[in-house]
C-alpha cells in the first residue's frame, strides 16, 4: 500500500508539471478528439490552441483491394503489436465465445482468427506463447494463427482476404490499424472507446437492431467492449456472408470514411493549422 501511495503522489506531481509545461506551448497538435479532451483536462492553462490533426494513413494503396471479387473468406483479422494494452486476450475469449454460441448455426463456415503483428523483444515473444497457450486452453487452437514480423505485403494479402477486422485496445488515442482495415474493405469491429469511437467509426452498426436496414444504412463499422458484444458482432457480420447487400454497404461506407485520414488530408490539415498559428506572426 505504501508503494501505491508513493506512486500516486509521484504521478500527481508529474501531471501538474506536465500541465504547466504544456500550458507554455504556442501551438499543440493532437491525433484525435479523444486525445484533445485528455490534453485539455491536463493543460487547463494552455495559452495556445489545441488542434486535431489526424495522423497520416496510406489509404490509397489499400483502396485498390476489391470489396467483392474474389469474395472475402471467413477470416477475422487482428492487426497490432503484441503488447499487453492491445488486449489480444479479449480477442481470443470473444472468438471462443463466438464459436461456442454460434458455430453450430454456421455449418461448414470454417471461421479462423488471424493475429498479425510484430514482436519488439523477448517479452512480446513470451506473450505470444502465453496467447497460444490460452487458445489451446479455450479449445480454439485449430482456428487461430499467429503471423509475426512479416513484411507489409503479407499484411496486404490478409487484408484482401479477410471479411472482418477486430480491434480491442481500450482508449487507444487513434487507431491506425482500424483505419487500414476499413480502407481495405473489412467490416471492422473496434473497441467502444478512445479515438476509434470519437473519430473513426462515428456511425456504428446498431447491434441491438442488426436487422434494421434503415438505421444501419450509413454504418461504417461496429463498436464493442465486452466479449459478448464482440461475439455477437462476429456472428451478425459473418452469417450475412461477404456478398450480402448489408455488408457490402458497410464495406463501402467504411472505405469512404477512411479517406478522412489519408496522407493528403494530413498534409492539408497540418499546413492549415501551422500557417494560421501565432508562430508565424
GROMACS .gro file of C-alpha atoms in nm:
model
  281
    1UNK     CA    1   0.000   0.000   0.000
    2UNK     CA    2   0.281   0.244   0.083
    3UNK     CA    3   0.438   0.193  -0.260
    4UNK     CA    4   0.099   0.253  -0.421
    5UNK     CA    5   0.056   0.583  -0.236
    6UNK     CA    6   0.406   0.691  -0.330
    7UNK     CA    7   0.332   0.616  -0.695
    8UNK     CA    8   0.006   0.811  -0.678
    9UNK     CA    9   0.184   1.113  -0.533
   10UNK     CA   10   0.454   1.084  -0.800
   11UNK     CA   11   0.201   1.070  -1.083
   12UNK     CA   12   0.003   1.358  -0.933
   13UNK     CA   13   0.314   1.578  -0.917
   14UNK     CA   14   0.417   1.467  -1.265
   15UNK     CA   15   0.070   1.557  -1.402
   16UNK     CA   16   0.097   1.906  -1.252
   17UNK     CA   17   0.442   1.960  -1.404
   18UNK     CA   18   0.322   1.818  -1.736
   19UNK     CA   19   0.026   2.054  -1.736
   20UNK     CA   20   0.242   2.356  -1.655
   21UNK     CA   21   0.489   2.270  -1.931
   22UNK     CA   22   0.209   2.214  -2.180
   23UNK     CA   23   0.047   2.544  -2.091
   24UNK     CA   24   0.353   2.723  -2.230
   25UNK     CA   25   0.312   2.578  -2.580
   26UNK     CA   26   0.215   2.824  -2.853
   27UNK     CA   27   0.075   2.551  -3.074
   28UNK     CA   28  -0.032   2.196  -2.995
   29UNK     CA   29  -0.146   1.929  -3.240
   30UNK     CA   30  -0.308   1.606  -3.122
   31UNK     CA   31  -0.407   1.294  -3.313
   32UNK     CA   32  -0.777   1.264  -3.218
   33UNK     CA   33  -1.064   1.437  -3.044
   34UNK     CA   34  -1.028   1.189  -2.759
   35UNK     CA   35  -0.664   1.293  -2.713
   36UNK     CA   36  -0.769   1.658  -2.733
   37UNK     CA   37  -1.013   1.613  -2.446
   38UNK     CA   38  -0.746   1.431  -2.246
   39UNK     CA   39  -0.487   1.703  -2.302
   40UNK     CA   40  -0.736   1.980  -2.225
   41UNK     CA   41  -0.808   1.818  -1.889
   42UNK     CA   42  -0.436   1.830  -1.805
   43UNK     CA   43  -0.335   2.156  -1.970
   44UNK     CA   44  -0.603   2.374  -1.816
   45UNK     CA   45  -0.399   2.692  -1.861
   46UNK     CA   46  -0.290   2.626  -2.222
   47UNK     CA   47  -0.230   2.959  -2.393
   48UNK     CA   48  -0.205   2.816  -2.742
   49UNK     CA   49  -0.481   2.635  -2.925
   50UNK     CA   50  -0.507   2.258  -2.925
   51UNK     CA   51  -0.582   2.133  -3.276
   52UNK     CA   52  -0.677   1.790  -3.401
   53UNK     CA   53  -0.463   1.672  -3.692
   54UNK     CA   54  -0.530   1.308  -3.772
   55UNK     CA   55  -0.214   1.102  -3.838
   56UNK     CA   56  -0.147   1.006  -4.200
   57UNK     CA   57  -0.256   0.662  -4.317
   58UNK     CA   58  -0.170   0.533  -4.663
   59UNK     CA   59  -0.530   0.452  -4.752
   60UNK     CA   60  -0.477   0.491  -5.127
   61UNK     CA   61  -0.273   0.170  -5.161
   62UNK     CA   62  -0.550  -0.024  -4.981
   63UNK     CA   63  -0.837   0.119  -5.183
   64UNK     CA   64  -0.729  -0.090  -5.483
   65UNK     CA   65  -0.828  -0.407  -5.297
   66UNK     CA   66  -1.157  -0.536  -5.433
   67UNK     CA   67  -1.454  -0.546  -5.196
   68UNK     CA   68  -1.615  -0.850  -5.357
   69UNK     CA   69  -1.404  -1.016  -5.628
   70UNK     CA   70  -1.297  -1.270  -5.525
   71UNK     CA   71  -1.543  -1.300  -5.233
   72UNK     CA   72  -1.393  -1.250  -4.889
   73UNK     CA   73  -1.310  -1.557  -4.682
   74UNK     CA   74  -1.439  -1.628  -4.331
   75UNK     CA   75  -1.129  -1.478  -4.175
   76UNK     CA   76  -1.125  -1.244  -3.876
   77UNK     CA   77  -0.813  -1.026  -3.881
   78UNK     CA   78  -0.636  -0.852  -3.593
   79UNK     CA   79  -0.355  -0.603  -3.657
   80UNK     CA   80  -0.125  -0.479  -3.383
   81UNK     CA   81   0.199  -0.527  -3.192
   82UNK     CA   82   0.182  -0.797  -2.928
   83UNK     CA   83   0.173  -0.556  -2.635
   84UNK     CA   84  -0.044  -0.602  -2.324
   85UNK     CA   85  -0.259  -0.297  -2.392
   86UNK     CA   86  -0.372  -0.437  -2.728
   87UNK     CA   87  -0.572  -0.694  -2.526
   88UNK     CA   88  -0.535  -0.994  -2.754
   89UNK     CA   89  -0.675  -1.197  -2.464
   90UNK     CA   90  -1.014  -1.034  -2.519
   91UNK     CA   91  -0.994  -1.126  -2.888
   92UNK     CA   92  -0.931  -1.492  -2.811
   93UNK     CA   93  -1.205  -1.508  -2.549
   94UNK     CA   94  -1.452  -1.332  -2.780
   95UNK     CA   95  -1.370  -1.568  -3.066
   96UNK     CA   96  -1.405  -1.873  -2.838
   97UNK     CA   97  -1.747  -1.748  -2.726
   98UNK     CA   98  -1.846  -1.692  -3.088
   99UNK     CA   99  -1.755  -2.049  -3.181
  100UNK     CA  100  -1.927  -2.185  -2.873
  101UNK     CA  101  -2.253  -1.997  -2.925
  102UNK     CA  102  -2.288  -1.966  -3.299
  103UNK     CA  103  -2.067  -2.211  -3.488
  104UNK     CA  104  -2.349  -2.466  -3.497
  105UNK     CA  105  -2.561  -2.213  -3.683
  106UNK     CA  106  -2.286  -2.160  -3.940
  107UNK     CA  107  -2.213  -2.513  -4.058
  108UNK     CA  108  -1.908  -2.555  -4.280
  109UNK     CA  109  -1.820  -2.190  -4.223
  110UNK     CA  110  -1.460  -2.271  -4.123
  111UNK     CA  111  -1.407  -1.936  -3.948
  112UNK     CA  112  -1.050  -1.855  -3.845
  113UNK     CA  113  -0.887  -1.577  -3.644
  114UNK     CA  114  -0.557  -1.436  -3.771
  115UNK     CA  115  -0.349  -1.225  -3.533
  116UNK     CA  116  -0.083  -1.040  -3.729
  117UNK     CA  117   0.175  -0.809  -3.578
  118UNK     CA  118   0.529  -0.755  -3.463
  119UNK     CA  119   0.724  -0.852  -3.153
  120UNK     CA  120   0.967  -0.599  -3.008
  121UNK     CA  121   1.166  -0.842  -2.795
  122UNK     CA  122   1.162  -1.143  -2.568
  123UNK     CA  123   0.873  -1.013  -2.357
  124UNK     CA  124   0.649  -0.996  -2.663
  125UNK     CA  125   0.752  -1.344  -2.781
  126UNK     CA  126   0.671  -1.480  -2.436
  127UNK     CA  127   0.336  -1.304  -2.455
  128UNK     CA  128   0.261  -1.475  -2.787
  129UNK     CA  129   0.346  -1.811  -2.629
  130UNK     CA  130   0.102  -1.731  -2.348
  131UNK     CA  131  -0.166  -1.640  -2.603
  132UNK     CA  132  -0.108  -1.968  -2.784
  133UNK     CA  133  -0.149  -2.146  -2.453
  134UNK     CA  134  -0.475  -1.962  -2.390
  135UNK     CA  135  -0.602  -2.055  -2.737
  136UNK     CA  136  -0.530  -2.421  -2.657
  137UNK     CA  137  -0.699  -2.387  -2.318
  138UNK     CA  138  -1.007  -2.240  -2.487
  139UNK     CA  139  -1.006  -2.520  -2.744
  140UNK     CA  140  -0.972  -2.289  -3.044
  141UNK     CA  141  -0.606  -2.352  -3.138
  142UNK     CA  142  -0.703  -2.512  -3.470
  143UNK     CA  143  -0.888  -2.194  -3.570
  144UNK     CA  144  -0.624  -1.939  -3.463
  145UNK     CA  145  -0.299  -1.840  -3.636
  146UNK     CA  146  -0.025  -1.601  -3.525
  147UNK     CA  147   0.163  -1.421  -3.804
  148UNK     CA  148   0.472  -1.248  -3.666
  149UNK     CA  149   0.712  -0.988  -3.804
  150UNK     CA  150   0.611  -1.022  -4.168
  151UNK     CA  151   0.657  -0.762  -4.445
  152UNK     CA  152   0.376  -0.527  -4.539
  153UNK     CA  153   0.295  -0.734  -4.848
  154UNK     CA  154   0.182  -1.021  -4.622
  155UNK     CA  155  -0.048  -0.785  -4.433
  156UNK     CA  156  -0.191  -0.661  -4.763
  157UNK     CA  157  -0.261  -1.018  -4.866
  158UNK     CA  158  -0.460  -1.084  -4.548
  159UNK     CA  159  -0.640  -0.751  -4.581
  160UNK     CA  160  -0.756  -0.864  -4.924
  161UNK     CA  161  -0.891  -1.197  -4.796
  162UNK     CA  162  -1.044  -1.126  -4.457
  163UNK     CA  163  -1.409  -1.040  -4.404
  164UNK     CA  164  -1.394  -0.889  -4.058
  165UNK     CA  165  -1.139  -0.686  -3.863
  166UNK     CA  166  -1.117  -0.677  -3.485
  167UNK     CA  167  -0.963  -0.418  -3.252
  168UNK     CA  168  -0.977  -0.446  -2.872
  169UNK     CA  169  -0.748  -0.181  -2.721
  170UNK     CA  170  -0.918   0.032  -2.457
  171UNK     CA  171  -0.882   0.409  -2.502
  172UNK     CA  172  -0.637   0.395  -2.790
  173UNK     CA  173  -0.555   0.752  -2.882
  174UNK     CA  174  -0.622   0.700  -3.253
  175UNK     CA  175  -0.615   0.358  -3.418
  176UNK     CA  176  -0.423   0.339  -3.746
  177UNK     CA  177  -0.491  -0.035  -3.776
  178UNK     CA  178  -0.866   0.034  -3.760
  179UNK     CA  179  -0.836   0.280  -4.049
  180UNK     CA  180  -0.627   0.037  -4.253
  181UNK     CA  181  -0.885  -0.239  -4.215
  182UNK     CA  182  -1.169  -0.007  -4.316
  183UNK     CA  183  -0.975   0.121  -4.616
  184UNK     CA  184  -0.911  -0.237  -4.727
  185UNK     CA  185  -1.283  -0.315  -4.712
  186UNK     CA  186  -1.308  -0.518  -4.393
  187UNK     CA  187  -1.614  -0.480  -4.176
  188UNK     CA  188  -1.434  -0.360  -3.865
  189UNK     CA  189  -1.530  -0.409  -3.500
  190UNK     CA  190  -1.336  -0.164  -3.282
  191UNK     CA  191  -1.330  -0.100  -2.909
  192UNK     CA  192  -1.604   0.135  -2.795
  193UNK     CA  193  -1.362   0.394  -2.657
  194UNK     CA  194  -1.083   0.637  -2.744
  195UNK     CA  195  -1.009   0.750  -3.098
  196UNK     CA  196  -1.194   0.467  -3.276
  197UNK     CA  197  -1.516   0.578  -3.108
  198UNK     CA  198  -1.467   0.955  -3.120
  199UNK     CA  199  -1.329   0.989  -3.473
  200UNK     CA  200  -1.310   0.672  -3.682
  201UNK     CA  201  -1.629   0.467  -3.652
  202UNK     CA  202  -1.865   0.755  -3.586
  203UNK     CA  203  -2.164   0.577  -3.742
  204UNK     CA  204  -2.158   0.230  -3.587
  205UNK     CA  205  -2.384  -0.060  -3.682
  206UNK     CA  206  -2.652  -0.096  -3.414
  207UNK     CA  207  -2.602  -0.440  -3.263
  208UNK     CA  208  -2.929  -0.403  -3.072
  209UNK     CA  209  -3.117  -0.373  -3.401
  210UNK     CA  210  -2.894  -0.555  -3.653
  211UNK     CA  211  -3.179  -0.622  -3.896
  212UNK     CA  212  -3.294  -0.259  -3.917
  213UNK     CA  213  -3.152  -0.166  -4.254
  214UNK     CA  214  -3.283   0.190  -4.228
  215UNK     CA  215  -3.090   0.272  -3.910
  216UNK     CA  216  -2.775   0.094  -4.030
  217UNK     CA  217  -2.760   0.222  -4.388
  218UNK     CA  218  -2.482   0.470  -4.302
  219UNK     CA  219  -2.285   0.240  -4.072
  220UNK     CA  220  -1.908   0.242  -4.122
  221UNK     CA  221  -1.827  -0.040  -3.878
  222UNK     CA  222  -1.916  -0.170  -3.533
  223UNK     CA  223  -1.819  -0.089  -3.173
  224UNK     CA  224  -1.794  -0.331  -2.881
  225UNK     CA  225  -1.631  -0.356  -2.541
  226UNK     CA  226  -1.731  -0.691  -2.386
  227UNK     CA  227  -1.665  -1.038  -2.523
  228UNK     CA  228  -2.038  -1.097  -2.562
  229UNK     CA  229  -2.065  -0.790  -2.785
  230UNK     CA  230  -1.766  -0.894  -2.995
  231UNK     CA  231  -1.902  -1.246  -3.036
  232UNK     CA  232  -2.241  -1.111  -3.145
  233UNK     CA  233  -2.074  -0.874  -3.391
  234UNK     CA  234  -1.874  -1.161  -3.543
  235UNK     CA  235  -2.191  -1.364  -3.584
  236UNK     CA  236  -2.402  -1.084  -3.733
  237UNK     CA  237  -2.134  -0.997  -3.989
  238UNK     CA  238  -2.027  -1.347  -4.092
  239UNK     CA  239  -2.373  -1.505  -4.108
  240UNK     CA  240  -2.479  -1.249  -4.369
  241UNK     CA  241  -2.196  -1.353  -4.597
  242UNK     CA  242  -1.934  -1.138  -4.772
  243UNK     CA  243  -2.156  -1.056  -5.070
  244UNK     CA  244  -2.470  -0.957  -4.879
  245UNK     CA  245  -2.609  -0.615  -4.962
  246UNK     CA  246  -2.588  -0.501  -4.599
  247UNK     CA  247  -2.224  -0.593  -4.556
  248UNK     CA  248  -2.117  -0.456  -4.892
  249UNK     CA  249  -2.273  -0.126  -4.788
  250UNK     CA  250  -2.078  -0.123  -4.460
  251UNK     CA  251  -1.757  -0.202  -4.650
  252UNK     CA  252  -1.821   0.083  -4.893
  253UNK     CA  253  -1.908   0.325  -4.613
  254UNK     CA  254  -1.602   0.223  -4.415
  255UNK     CA  255  -1.370   0.271  -4.710
  256UNK     CA  256  -1.521   0.611  -4.783
  257UNK     CA  257  -1.485   0.716  -4.417
  258UNK     CA  258  -1.119   0.610  -4.414
  259UNK     CA  259  -1.035   0.874  -4.675
  260UNK     CA  260  -1.057   1.136  -4.397
  261UNK     CA  261  -0.725   1.003  -4.268
  262UNK     CA  262  -0.526   0.990  -4.592
  263UNK     CA  263  -0.175   1.129  -4.639
  264UNK     CA  264  -0.319   1.416  -4.845
  265UNK     CA  265  -0.569   1.518  -4.577
  266UNK     CA  266  -0.292   1.511  -4.317
  267UNK     CA  267  -0.069   1.742  -4.522
  268UNK     CA  268  -0.353   1.988  -4.583
  269UNK     CA  269  -0.458   1.987  -4.217
  270UNK     CA  270  -0.103   2.026  -4.090
  271UNK     CA  271  -0.032   2.319  -4.321
  272UNK     CA  272  -0.363   2.488  -4.237
  273UNK     CA  273  -0.305   2.467  -3.862
  274UNK     CA  274   0.061   2.570  -3.881
  275UNK     CA  275   0.009   2.861  -4.119
  276UNK     CA  276  -0.281   3.001  -3.916
  277UNK     CA  277  -0.092   2.979  -3.586
  278UNK     CA  278   0.076   3.259  -3.397
  279UNK     CA  279   0.417   3.109  -3.470
  280UNK     CA  280   0.439   3.296  -3.799
  281UNK     CA  281   0.310   3.627  -3.668
   0.00000   0.00000   0.00000
